[in-house]
Coordinates of N, CA, C and O in Angstrom, one line a residue:
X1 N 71.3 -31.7 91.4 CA 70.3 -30.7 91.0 C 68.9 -31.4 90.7 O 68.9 -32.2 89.8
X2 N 68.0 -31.2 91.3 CA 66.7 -30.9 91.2 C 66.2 -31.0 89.8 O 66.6 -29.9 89.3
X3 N 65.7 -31.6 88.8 CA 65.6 -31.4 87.6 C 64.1 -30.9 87.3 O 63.3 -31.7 87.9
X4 N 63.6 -29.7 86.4 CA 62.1 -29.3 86.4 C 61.6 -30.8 86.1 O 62.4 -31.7 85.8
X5 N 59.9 -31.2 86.1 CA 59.0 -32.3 85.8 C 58.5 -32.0 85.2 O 57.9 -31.0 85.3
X6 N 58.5 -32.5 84.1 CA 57.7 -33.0 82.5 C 57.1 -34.1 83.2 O 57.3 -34.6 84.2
X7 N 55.6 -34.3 81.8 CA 54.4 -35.3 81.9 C 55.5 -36.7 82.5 O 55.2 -37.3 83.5
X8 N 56.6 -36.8 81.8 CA 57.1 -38.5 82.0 C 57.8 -38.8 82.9 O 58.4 -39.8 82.8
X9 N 57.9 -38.0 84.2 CA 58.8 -37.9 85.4 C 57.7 -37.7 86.4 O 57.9 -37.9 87.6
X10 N 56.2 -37.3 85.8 CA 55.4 -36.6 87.1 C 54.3 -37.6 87.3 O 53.7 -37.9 88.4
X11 N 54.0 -38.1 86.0 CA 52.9 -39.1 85.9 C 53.1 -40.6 85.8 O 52.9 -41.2 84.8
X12 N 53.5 -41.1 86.7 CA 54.0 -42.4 86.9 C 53.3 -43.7 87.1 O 52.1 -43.5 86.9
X13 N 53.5 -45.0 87.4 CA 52.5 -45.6 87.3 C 52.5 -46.0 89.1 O 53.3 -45.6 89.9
X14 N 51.5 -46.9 89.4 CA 51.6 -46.7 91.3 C 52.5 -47.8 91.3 O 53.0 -48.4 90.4
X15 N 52.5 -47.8 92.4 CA 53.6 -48.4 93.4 C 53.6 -50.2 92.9 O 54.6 -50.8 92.6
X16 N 52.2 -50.7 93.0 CA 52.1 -52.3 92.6 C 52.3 -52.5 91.1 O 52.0 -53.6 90.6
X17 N 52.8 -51.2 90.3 CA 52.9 -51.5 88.7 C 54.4 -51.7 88.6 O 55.1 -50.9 89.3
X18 N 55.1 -52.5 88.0 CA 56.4 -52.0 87.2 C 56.9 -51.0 86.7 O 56.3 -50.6 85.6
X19 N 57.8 -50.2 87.1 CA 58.2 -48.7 86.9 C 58.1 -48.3 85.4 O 57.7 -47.2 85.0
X20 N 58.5 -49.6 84.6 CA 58.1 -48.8 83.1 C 56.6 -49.5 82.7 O 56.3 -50.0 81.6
X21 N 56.0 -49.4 83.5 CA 54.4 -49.9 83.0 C 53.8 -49.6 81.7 O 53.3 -50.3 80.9
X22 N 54.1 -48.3 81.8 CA 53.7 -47.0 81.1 C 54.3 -46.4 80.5 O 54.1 -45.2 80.1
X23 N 55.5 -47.4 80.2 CA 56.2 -46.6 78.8 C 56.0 -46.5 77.6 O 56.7 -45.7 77.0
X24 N 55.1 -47.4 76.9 CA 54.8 -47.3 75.5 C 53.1 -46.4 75.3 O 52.5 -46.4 74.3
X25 N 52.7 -45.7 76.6 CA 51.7 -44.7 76.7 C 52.5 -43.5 76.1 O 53.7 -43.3 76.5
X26 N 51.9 -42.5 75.2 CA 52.4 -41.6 74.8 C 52.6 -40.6 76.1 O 51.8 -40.9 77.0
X27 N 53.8 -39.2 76.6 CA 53.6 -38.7 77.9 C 52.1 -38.1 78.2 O 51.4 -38.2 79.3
X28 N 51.6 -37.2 76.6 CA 50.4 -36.5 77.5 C 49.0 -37.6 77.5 O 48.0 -37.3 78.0
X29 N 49.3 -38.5 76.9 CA 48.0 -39.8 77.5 C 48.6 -39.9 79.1 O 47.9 -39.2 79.9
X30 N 49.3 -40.4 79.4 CA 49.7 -40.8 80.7 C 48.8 -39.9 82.0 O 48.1 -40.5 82.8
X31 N 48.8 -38.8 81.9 CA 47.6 -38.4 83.3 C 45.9 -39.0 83.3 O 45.1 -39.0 84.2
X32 N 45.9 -39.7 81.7 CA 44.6 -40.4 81.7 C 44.6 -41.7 82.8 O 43.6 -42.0 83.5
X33 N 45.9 -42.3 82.8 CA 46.0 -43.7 83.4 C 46.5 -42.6 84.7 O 45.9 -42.9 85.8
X34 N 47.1 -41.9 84.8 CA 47.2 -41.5 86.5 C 46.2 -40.6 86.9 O 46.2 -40.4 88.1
X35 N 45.3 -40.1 86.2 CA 44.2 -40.0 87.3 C 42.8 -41.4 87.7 O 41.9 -41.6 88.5
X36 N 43.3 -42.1 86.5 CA 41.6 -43.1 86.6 C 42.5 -43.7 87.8 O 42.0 -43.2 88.8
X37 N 43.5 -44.4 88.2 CA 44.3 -44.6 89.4 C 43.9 -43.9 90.5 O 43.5 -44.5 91.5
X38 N 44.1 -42.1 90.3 CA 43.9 -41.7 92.0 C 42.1 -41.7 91.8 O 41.6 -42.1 92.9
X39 N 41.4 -41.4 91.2 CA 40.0 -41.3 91.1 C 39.2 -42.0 91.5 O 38.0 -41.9 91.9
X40 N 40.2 -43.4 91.3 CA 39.4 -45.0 90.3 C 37.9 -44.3 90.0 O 36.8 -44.3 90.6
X41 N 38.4 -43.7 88.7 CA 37.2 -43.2 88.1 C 37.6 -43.7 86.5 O 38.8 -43.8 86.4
X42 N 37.0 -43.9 85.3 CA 37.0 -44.1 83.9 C 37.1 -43.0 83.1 O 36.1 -42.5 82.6
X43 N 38.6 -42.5 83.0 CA 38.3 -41.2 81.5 C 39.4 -41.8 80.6 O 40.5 -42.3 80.8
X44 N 38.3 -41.4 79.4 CA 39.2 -41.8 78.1 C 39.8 -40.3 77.8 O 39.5 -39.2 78.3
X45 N 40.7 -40.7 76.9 CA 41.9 -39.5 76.0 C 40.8 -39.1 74.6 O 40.3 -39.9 73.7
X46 N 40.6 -38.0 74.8 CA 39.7 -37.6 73.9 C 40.2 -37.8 72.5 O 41.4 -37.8 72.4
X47 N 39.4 -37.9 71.1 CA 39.5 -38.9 70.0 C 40.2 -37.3 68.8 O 40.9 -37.4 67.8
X48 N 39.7 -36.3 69.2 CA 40.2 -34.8 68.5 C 40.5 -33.9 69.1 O 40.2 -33.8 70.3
X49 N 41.2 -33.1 68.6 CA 41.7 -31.6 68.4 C 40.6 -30.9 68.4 O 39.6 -31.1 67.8
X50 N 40.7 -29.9 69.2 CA 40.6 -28.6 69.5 C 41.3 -27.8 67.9 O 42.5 -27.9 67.7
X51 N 40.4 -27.2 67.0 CA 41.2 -26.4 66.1 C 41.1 -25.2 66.4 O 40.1 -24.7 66.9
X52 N 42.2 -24.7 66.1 CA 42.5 -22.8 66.2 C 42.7 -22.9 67.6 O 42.7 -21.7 68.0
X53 N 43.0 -23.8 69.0 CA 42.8 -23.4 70.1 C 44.4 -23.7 70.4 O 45.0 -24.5 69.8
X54 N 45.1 -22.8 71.6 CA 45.9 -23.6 71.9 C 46.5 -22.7 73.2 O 46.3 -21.4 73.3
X55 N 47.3 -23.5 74.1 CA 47.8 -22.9 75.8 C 49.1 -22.9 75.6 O 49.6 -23.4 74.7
X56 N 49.6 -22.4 76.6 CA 50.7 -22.0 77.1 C 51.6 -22.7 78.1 O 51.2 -22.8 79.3
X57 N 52.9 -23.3 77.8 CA 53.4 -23.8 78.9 C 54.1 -23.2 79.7 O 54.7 -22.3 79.1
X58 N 54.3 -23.4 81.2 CA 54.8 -22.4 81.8 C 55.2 -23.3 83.2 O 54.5 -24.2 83.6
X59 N 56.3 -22.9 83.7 CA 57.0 -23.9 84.8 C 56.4 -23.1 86.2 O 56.5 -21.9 86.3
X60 N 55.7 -23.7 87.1 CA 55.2 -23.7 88.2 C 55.4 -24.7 89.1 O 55.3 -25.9 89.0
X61 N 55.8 -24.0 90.2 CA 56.7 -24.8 91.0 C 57.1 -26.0 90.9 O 56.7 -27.0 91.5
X62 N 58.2 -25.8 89.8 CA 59.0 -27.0 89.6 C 58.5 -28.3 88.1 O 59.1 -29.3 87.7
X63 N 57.0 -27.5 87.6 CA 56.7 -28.6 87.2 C 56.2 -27.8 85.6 O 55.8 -26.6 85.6
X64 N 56.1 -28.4 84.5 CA 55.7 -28.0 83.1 C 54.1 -27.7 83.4 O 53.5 -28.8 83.5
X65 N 53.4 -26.8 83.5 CA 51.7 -26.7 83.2 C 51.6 -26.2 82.1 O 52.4 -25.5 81.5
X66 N 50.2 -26.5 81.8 CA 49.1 -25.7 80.8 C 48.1 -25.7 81.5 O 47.7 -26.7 82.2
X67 N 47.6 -24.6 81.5 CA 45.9 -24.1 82.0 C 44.9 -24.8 80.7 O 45.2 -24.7 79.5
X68 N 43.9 -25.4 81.0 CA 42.8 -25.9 80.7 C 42.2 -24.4 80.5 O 42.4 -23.4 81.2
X69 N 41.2 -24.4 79.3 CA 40.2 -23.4 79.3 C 39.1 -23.1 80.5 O 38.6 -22.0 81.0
X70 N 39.1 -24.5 80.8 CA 38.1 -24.3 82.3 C 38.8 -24.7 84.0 O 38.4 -25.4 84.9
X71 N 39.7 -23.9 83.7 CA 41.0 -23.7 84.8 C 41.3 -24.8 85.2 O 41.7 -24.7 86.4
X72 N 41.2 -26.0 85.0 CA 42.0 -27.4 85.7 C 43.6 -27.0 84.8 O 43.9 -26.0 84.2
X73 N 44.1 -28.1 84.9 CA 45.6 -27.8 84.8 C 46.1 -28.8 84.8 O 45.6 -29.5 85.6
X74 N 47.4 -29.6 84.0 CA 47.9 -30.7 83.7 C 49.6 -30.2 83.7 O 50.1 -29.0 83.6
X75 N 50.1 -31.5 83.9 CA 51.5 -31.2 83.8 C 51.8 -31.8 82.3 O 51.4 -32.9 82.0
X76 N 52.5 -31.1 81.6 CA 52.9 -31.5 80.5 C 54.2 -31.6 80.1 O 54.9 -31.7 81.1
X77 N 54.8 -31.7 79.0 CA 55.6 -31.8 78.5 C 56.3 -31.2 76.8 O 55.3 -31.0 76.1
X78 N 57.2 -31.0 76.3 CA 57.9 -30.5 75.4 C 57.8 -31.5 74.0 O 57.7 -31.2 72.8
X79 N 58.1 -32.8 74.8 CA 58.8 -33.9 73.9 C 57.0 -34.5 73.1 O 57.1 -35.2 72.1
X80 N 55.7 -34.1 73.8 CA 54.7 -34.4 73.6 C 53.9 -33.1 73.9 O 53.0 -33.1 74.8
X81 N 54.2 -32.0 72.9 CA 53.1 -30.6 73.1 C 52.0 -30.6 72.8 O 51.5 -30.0 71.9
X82 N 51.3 -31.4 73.7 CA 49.7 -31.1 73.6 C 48.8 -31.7 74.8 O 49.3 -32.6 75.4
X83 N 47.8 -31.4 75.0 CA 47.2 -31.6 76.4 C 45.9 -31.9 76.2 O 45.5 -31.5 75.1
X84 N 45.1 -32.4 76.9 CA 43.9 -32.7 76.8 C 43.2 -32.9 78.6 O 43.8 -33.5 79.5
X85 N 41.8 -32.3 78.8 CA 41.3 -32.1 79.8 C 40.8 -33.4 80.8 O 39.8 -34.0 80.3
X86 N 41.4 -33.9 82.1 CA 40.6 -34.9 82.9 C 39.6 -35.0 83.4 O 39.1 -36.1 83.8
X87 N 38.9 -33.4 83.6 CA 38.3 -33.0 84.3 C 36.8 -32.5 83.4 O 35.7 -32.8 83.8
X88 N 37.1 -31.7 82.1 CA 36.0 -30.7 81.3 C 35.6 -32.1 80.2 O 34.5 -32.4 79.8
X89 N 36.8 -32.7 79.9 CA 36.6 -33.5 78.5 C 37.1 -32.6 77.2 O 37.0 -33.1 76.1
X90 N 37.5 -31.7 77.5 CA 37.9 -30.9 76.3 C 38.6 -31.7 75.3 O 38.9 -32.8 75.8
X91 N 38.9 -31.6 74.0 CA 39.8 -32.3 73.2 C 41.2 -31.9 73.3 O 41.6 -31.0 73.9
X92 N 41.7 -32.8 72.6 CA 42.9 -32.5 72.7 C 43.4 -30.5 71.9 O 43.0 -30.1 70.9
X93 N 44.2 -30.0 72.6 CA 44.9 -28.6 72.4 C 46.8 -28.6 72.3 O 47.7 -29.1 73.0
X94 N 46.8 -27.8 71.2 CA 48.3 -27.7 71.4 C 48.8 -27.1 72.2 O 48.3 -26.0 72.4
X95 N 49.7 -27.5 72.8 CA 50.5 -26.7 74.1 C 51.7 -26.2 73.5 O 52.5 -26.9 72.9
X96 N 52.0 -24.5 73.7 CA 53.4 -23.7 72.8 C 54.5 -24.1 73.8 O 54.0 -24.2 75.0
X97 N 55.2 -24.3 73.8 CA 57.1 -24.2 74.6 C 57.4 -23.3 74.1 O 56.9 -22.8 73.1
X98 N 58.3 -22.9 74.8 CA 59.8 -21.6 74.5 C 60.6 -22.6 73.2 O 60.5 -23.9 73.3
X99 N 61.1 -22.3 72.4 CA 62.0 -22.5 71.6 C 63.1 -23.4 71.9 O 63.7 -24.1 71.1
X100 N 63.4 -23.1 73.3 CA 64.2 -23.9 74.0 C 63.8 -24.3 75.4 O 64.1 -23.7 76.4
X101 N 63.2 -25.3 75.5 CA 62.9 -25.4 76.6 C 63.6 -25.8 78.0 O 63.2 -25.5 79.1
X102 N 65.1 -26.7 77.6 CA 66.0 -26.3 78.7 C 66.9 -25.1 79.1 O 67.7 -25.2 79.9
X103 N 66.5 -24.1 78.4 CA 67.2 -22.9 78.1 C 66.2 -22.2 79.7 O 66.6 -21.6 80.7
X104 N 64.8 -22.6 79.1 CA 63.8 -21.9 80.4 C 63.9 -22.5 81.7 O 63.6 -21.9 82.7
X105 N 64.4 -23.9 81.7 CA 64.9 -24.7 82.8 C 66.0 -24.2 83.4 O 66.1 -23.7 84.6
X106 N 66.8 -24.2 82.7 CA 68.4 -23.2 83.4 C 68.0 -22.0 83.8 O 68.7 -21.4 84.5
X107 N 66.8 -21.5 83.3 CA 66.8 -19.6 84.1 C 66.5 -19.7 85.3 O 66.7 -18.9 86.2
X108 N 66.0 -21.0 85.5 CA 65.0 -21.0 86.6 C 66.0 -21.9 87.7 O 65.7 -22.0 88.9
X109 N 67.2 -22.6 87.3 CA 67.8 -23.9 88.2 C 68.0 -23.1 89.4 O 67.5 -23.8 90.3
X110 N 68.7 -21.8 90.1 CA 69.5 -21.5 90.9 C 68.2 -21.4 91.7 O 68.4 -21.7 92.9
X111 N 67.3 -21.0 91.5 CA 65.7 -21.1 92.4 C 65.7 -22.3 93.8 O 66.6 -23.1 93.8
X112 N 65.0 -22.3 94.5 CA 64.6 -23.6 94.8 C 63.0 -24.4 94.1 O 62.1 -23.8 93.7
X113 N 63.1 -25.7 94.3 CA 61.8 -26.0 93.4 C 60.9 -25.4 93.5 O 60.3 -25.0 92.5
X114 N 60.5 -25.1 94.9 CA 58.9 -24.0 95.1 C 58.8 -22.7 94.3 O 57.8 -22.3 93.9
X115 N 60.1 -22.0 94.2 CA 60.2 -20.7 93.6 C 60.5 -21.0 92.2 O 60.8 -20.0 91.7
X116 N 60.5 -22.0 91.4 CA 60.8 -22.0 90.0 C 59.9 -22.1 89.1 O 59.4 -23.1 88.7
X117 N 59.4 -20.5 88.6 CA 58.2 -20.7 87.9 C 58.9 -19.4 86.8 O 59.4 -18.3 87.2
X118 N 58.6 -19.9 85.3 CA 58.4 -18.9 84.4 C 57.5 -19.4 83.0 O 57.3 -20.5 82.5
X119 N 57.0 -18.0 82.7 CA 56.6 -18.0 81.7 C 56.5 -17.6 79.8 O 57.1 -16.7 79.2
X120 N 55.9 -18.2 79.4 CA 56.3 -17.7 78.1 C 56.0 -16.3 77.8 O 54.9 -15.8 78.0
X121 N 57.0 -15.6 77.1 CA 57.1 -14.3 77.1 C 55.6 -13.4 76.1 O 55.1 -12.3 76.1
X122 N 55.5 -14.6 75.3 CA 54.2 -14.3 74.6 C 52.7 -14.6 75.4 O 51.6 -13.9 75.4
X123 N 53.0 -15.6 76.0 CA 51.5 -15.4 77.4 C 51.3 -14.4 78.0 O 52.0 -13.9 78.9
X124 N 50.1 -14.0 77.6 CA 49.5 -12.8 78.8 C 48.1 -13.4 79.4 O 47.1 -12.9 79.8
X125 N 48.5 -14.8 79.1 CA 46.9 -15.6 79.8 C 47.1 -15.9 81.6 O 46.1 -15.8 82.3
X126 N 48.2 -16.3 82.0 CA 48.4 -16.7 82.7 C 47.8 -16.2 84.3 O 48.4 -15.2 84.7
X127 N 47.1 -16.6 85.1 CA 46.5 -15.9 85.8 C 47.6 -15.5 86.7 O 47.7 -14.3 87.1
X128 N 48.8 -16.6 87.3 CA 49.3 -16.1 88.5 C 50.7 -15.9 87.9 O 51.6 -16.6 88.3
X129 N 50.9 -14.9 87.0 CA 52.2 -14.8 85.9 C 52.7 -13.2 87.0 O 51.7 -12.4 87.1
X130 N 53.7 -12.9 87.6 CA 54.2 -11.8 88.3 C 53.5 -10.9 87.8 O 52.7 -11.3 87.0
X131 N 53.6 -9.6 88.1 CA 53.2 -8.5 87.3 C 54.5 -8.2 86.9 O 55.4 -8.4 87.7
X132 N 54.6 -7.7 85.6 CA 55.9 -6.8 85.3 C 56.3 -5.4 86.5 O 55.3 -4.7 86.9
X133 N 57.9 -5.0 87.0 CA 57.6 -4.4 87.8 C 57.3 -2.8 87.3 O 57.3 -2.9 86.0
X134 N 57.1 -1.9 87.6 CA 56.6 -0.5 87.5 C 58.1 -0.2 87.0 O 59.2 -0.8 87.2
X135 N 57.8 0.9 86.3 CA 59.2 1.6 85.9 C 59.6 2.7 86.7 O 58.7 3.5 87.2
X136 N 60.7 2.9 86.9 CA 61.2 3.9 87.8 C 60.5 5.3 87.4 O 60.1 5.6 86.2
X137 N 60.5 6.4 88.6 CA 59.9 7.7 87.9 C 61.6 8.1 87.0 O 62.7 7.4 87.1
X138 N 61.4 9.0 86.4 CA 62.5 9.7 85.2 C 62.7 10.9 86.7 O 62.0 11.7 87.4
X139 N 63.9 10.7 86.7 CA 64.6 12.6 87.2 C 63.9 13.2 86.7 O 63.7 13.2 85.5
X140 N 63.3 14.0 87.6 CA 63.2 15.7 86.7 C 64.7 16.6 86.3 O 65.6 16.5 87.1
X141 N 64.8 17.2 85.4 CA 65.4 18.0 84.5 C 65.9 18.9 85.1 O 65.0 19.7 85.1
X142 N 66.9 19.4 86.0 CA 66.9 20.4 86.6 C 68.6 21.2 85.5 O 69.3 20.6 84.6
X143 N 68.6 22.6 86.0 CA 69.7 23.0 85.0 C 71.0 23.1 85.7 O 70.9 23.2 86.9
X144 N 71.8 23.0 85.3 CA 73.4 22.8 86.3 C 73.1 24.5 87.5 O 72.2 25.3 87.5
X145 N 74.1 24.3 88.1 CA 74.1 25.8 88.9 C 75.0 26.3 88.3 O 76.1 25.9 87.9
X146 N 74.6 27.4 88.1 CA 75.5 28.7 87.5 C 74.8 28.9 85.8 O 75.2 29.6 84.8
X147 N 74.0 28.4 85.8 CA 73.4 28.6 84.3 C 72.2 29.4 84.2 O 71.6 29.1 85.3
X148 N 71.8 30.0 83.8 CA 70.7 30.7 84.4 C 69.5 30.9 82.8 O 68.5 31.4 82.8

């Protein structure tokens, strides 16, 4: 089985590094060192929190995101709930999980990876979250026959 991707499975280091290059980087520092890699551009891990702010994690095809306030998007993780922007510079924000977050991985295993996306049932941020479906119309009320 296919296992969903968290920050420490998705953000790796390249190919001429040692596979654990990057193991004593915390996971959500890690997209700092994998994008200045695909970029070769210079971003640091911002030095604060974001207070009172915080996103939503939610599995998209196959992988942990949080939406950025200024819609970029990171893959994150559980084991390190918090995110910070490569793109805006935002500071760092807490990222919520499900309570269980392998619990939201098993809803989704029988999927294939492209189709395995859910969200937290408390998010209504999410831009590309299904719509809930419409509810059926109700029968109309009709009276038995023979009743008048």
């Amino acid at each position: 089985m296919i296992p969903v991707q968290r920050a420490e499975t998705f953000y790796l280091p390249p190919p001429h590094l040692p596979a654990d290059a990057w193991d004593l980087v915390p996971p959500a520092e890690r997209v700092f060192r994998w994008y200045e890699y695909r970029v070769q551009r210079r971003v640091t891990p911002p030095d604060g929190y974001v207070i009172g702010q915080r996103v939503w994690a939610r599995i998209n095809h196959n992988r942990w995101v949080a939406d950025c306030p200024c819609s970029s998007a990171q893959v994150v993780t559980p084991t390190d709930p918090r995110t910070a922007c490569t793109e805006c510079g935002l500071g760092w924000l807490e990222v919520v999980f499900p309570q269980d977050p392998a619990a939201a991985e098993a809803s989704v295993a029988h999927l294939l990876p492209a189709d395995r996306n859910w969200w937290h049932p408390e998010d209504t941020t999410a831009w590309d979250r299904s719509p809930a479906p419409e509810p059926a119309p109700a029968e109309p009320l009709t009276k038995p026959e023979g009743l008048g």
